[in-house]
Short mmCIF file of C-alpha atoms in Angstrom, two decimals:
data_model
loop_
_atom_site.label_atom_id
_atom_site.label_comp_id
_atom_site.label_asym_id
_atom_site.label_seq_id
_atom_site.Cartn_x
_atom_site.Cartn_y
_atom_site.Cartn_z
CA MET A 1 85.97 114.23 102.90
CA THR A 2 89.73 114.62 103.20
CA LEU A 3 92.12 115.85 100.54
CA VAL A 4 95.19 113.60 100.59
CA ASN A 5 98.40 114.64 98.85
CA LEU A 6 101.14 112.03 98.59
CA THR A 7 103.84 110.73 96.30
CA VAL A 8 103.11 107.27 94.93
CA ASN A 9 105.87 105.50 93.01
CA GLY A 10 107.58 108.83 92.40
CA GLN A 11 104.45 110.62 91.16
CA GLU A 12 102.67 113.30 93.12
CA ARG A 13 99.02 112.37 93.58
CA GLU A 14 96.01 114.08 95.11
CA CYS A 15 92.76 112.40 96.14
CA ASP A 16 89.64 113.57 97.88
CA VAL A 17 88.46 110.58 99.93
CA PRO A 18 85.88 109.91 102.65
CA ASP A 19 87.43 110.33 106.11
CA GLY A 20 87.32 106.61 106.98
CA THR A 21 89.04 105.43 103.80
CA LEU A 22 91.85 102.97 104.34
CA LEU A 23 95.11 103.38 102.44
CA VAL A 24 94.56 100.09 100.59
CA HIS A 25 91.22 101.41 99.27
CA LEU A 26 92.74 104.75 98.30
CA LEU A 27 95.28 102.83 96.22
CA ARG A 28 92.84 100.39 94.66
CA ASP A 29 89.60 102.35 94.35
CA HIS A 30 90.78 105.92 93.89
CA LEU A 31 94.16 105.50 92.16
CA GLY A 32 93.48 102.26 90.27
CA MET A 33 96.54 100.51 91.70
CA THR A 34 95.16 97.02 92.12
CA GLY A 35 98.52 95.32 92.67
CA THR A 36 98.05 95.94 96.39
CA HIS A 37 95.62 93.23 97.44
CA VAL A 38 92.90 93.27 100.07
CA GLY A 39 93.20 90.06 102.03
CA CYS A 40 91.99 89.93 105.59
CA ASP A 41 91.35 93.59 106.52
CA THR A 42 92.83 92.82 109.95
CA SER A 43 96.59 93.09 109.27
CA GLN A 44 97.07 89.33 109.58
CA CYS A 45 97.93 88.31 106.01
CA GLY A 46 100.19 91.03 104.58
CA ALA A 47 98.71 90.93 101.06
CA CYS A 48 98.30 94.71 101.30
CA THR A 49 101.93 95.46 102.22
CA VAL A 50 103.37 98.66 100.73
CA ILE A 51 106.39 100.78 101.62
CA LEU A 52 105.40 104.00 103.37
CA ASN A 53 108.19 106.49 104.05
CA GLY A 54 110.74 103.68 103.82
CA GLU A 55 108.89 101.21 106.07
CA ALA A 56 106.89 98.14 105.08
CA VAL A 57 103.35 98.61 106.36
CA LYS A 58 100.01 96.90 105.98
CA SER A 59 97.85 99.38 104.12
CA CYS A 60 94.60 97.83 105.38
CA THR A 61 95.22 99.30 108.83
CA ILE A 62 96.19 102.86 107.90
CA LEU A 63 93.73 105.66 107.30
CA ALA A 64 94.40 107.43 104.01
CA ALA A 65 93.91 110.78 105.75
CA SER A 66 96.96 110.05 107.93
CA VAL A 67 99.43 109.71 105.05
CA GLY A 68 99.39 113.25 103.70
CA ASN A 69 102.72 114.28 102.13
CA ALA A 70 104.05 110.73 102.47
CA GLU A 71 106.26 108.77 100.08
CA LEU A 72 104.58 105.53 99.09
CA GLN A 73 105.89 102.67 96.97
CA THR A 74 103.67 99.90 95.64
CA VAL A 75 104.41 96.82 93.60
CA GLU A 76 103.44 98.75 90.46
CA GLY A 77 106.39 101.09 91.04
CA LEU A 78 109.13 98.47 91.26
CA ALA A 79 109.78 97.66 87.61
CA GLU A 80 111.61 100.15 85.43
CA GLY A 81 109.90 99.97 82.07
CA ASP A 82 110.15 96.39 80.86
CA SER A 83 112.87 95.54 83.42
CA LEU A 84 111.56 93.82 86.52
CA HIS A 85 112.94 94.69 89.94
CA ASP A 86 115.50 92.16 91.20
CA VAL A 87 113.01 90.81 93.75
CA GLN A 88 110.35 90.34 91.08
CA THR A 89 112.87 88.55 88.87
CA ALA A 90 113.95 86.31 91.75
CA PHE A 91 110.33 85.40 92.56
CA ARG A 92 109.81 84.42 88.92
CA THR A 93 113.10 82.54 88.64
CA HIS A 94 112.66 80.61 91.91
CA HIS A 95 108.91 80.04 91.56
CA GLY A 96 108.20 82.09 94.67
CA LEU A 97 104.52 82.25 93.88
CA GLN A 98 101.70 79.90 93.18
CA CYS A 99 98.26 81.47 93.12
CA GLY A 100 99.86 84.93 93.27
CA PHE A 101 97.48 86.49 95.76
CA CYS A 102 100.11 87.08 98.46
CA THR A 103 102.88 87.83 95.97
CA PRO A 104 102.65 91.65 95.82
CA GLY A 105 102.75 91.90 99.62
CA MET A 106 105.56 89.36 99.85
CA ILE A 107 107.56 91.23 97.23
CA MET A 108 107.11 94.58 98.96
CA ALA A 109 108.07 93.06 102.33
CA ALA A 110 111.13 91.49 100.67
CA VAL A 111 112.22 94.75 99.02
CA ASN A 112 112.02 96.52 102.36
CA MET A 113 113.77 93.66 104.16
CA ILE A 114 116.67 93.62 101.71
CA ASP A 115 117.02 97.41 101.91
CA ARG A 116 116.89 97.47 105.72
CA HIS A 117 119.49 94.72 106.09
CA LYS A 118 121.63 95.89 103.14
CA GLY A 119 121.25 92.45 101.58
CA GLN A 120 122.78 90.71 104.60
CA LEU A 121 120.12 88.03 105.05
CA ASP A 122 120.02 84.40 105.99
CA GLU A 123 117.13 81.95 105.99
CA THR A 124 116.33 82.44 109.68
CA LEU A 125 116.11 86.22 109.33
CA VAL A 126 114.00 86.01 106.17
CA ARG A 127 111.54 83.61 107.79
CA HIS A 128 111.35 85.81 110.89
CA ASP A 129 110.77 89.00 108.89
CA LEU A 130 108.06 87.30 106.82
CA GLU A 131 105.99 86.30 109.85
CA GLY A 132 103.42 88.99 109.06
CA ASN A 133 102.93 87.82 105.46
CA LEU A 134 100.94 84.67 104.88
CA CYS A 135 101.05 82.34 101.89
CA ARG A 136 98.49 79.58 101.79
CA CYS A 137 100.04 77.78 98.80
CA THR A 138 103.82 77.40 98.76
CA GLY A 139 105.06 76.60 102.24
CA TYR A 140 107.53 79.50 101.88
CA HIS A 141 110.48 77.41 100.64
CA ASN A 142 110.64 79.05 97.21
CA ILE A 143 109.73 82.47 98.60
CA VAL A 144 112.72 82.30 100.95
CA LYS A 145 114.97 81.10 98.10
CA ALA A 146 113.80 84.02 95.96
CA ILE A 147 114.46 86.59 98.68
CA LEU A 148 117.91 85.18 99.43
CA SER A 149 118.73 85.24 95.71
CA ALA A 150 117.59 88.87 95.40
CA ALA A 151 119.66 89.75 98.49
CA GLU A 152 122.72 88.20 96.85
CA THR A 153 122.08 90.29 93.73
CA TYR A 154 121.76 93.38 95.94
CA ARG A 155 125.09 92.64 97.63
CA ALA A 156 126.85 91.96 94.32
CA ARG A 157 125.60 95.22 92.81
CA HIS A 158 126.52 97.16 95.94
CA GLN A 159 130.03 95.68 95.96
CA ALA A 160 130.49 96.43 92.25
CA ALA A 161 129.38 100.03 92.79
CA MET A 162 131.78 100.40 95.72
CA ALA A 163 134.66 99.00 93.64
CA GLN A 164 133.99 101.57 90.90
CA GLY A 165 134.32 104.31 93.44
#
């Protein structure tokens, strides 16, 4: 057994897990955070994408024991109370989901993508950065529209903040 201390969505958490436990199972089975989905268990689909220390990662390929003292963000930590995160709102507005299975991973990948590129995205870059996240329903058109819309919101808010000083 390994004692894992980490910060999940701003809350310090501690779990005693078997040594071979994957991060996705720590989240789902030990912390009850089922928004992170188990898809392929081989890092092919991206349904398990979370943000670990500022980087989008596939939690099905990371041992929980290796993330001690890490900062972790999951889809459950995006909304602030009843207010959805801009990416969640854009996915809803632009119908960037169908069955919803890939949606949490897509959203987390999108949040990280927008942050990394400071909202400066175009369709080619979005499609390239989403290569590790699979959707079997939508053909990506509305997902890309949602991400580009959220990036525009990011840029507008950043510009407004800069103008205020």
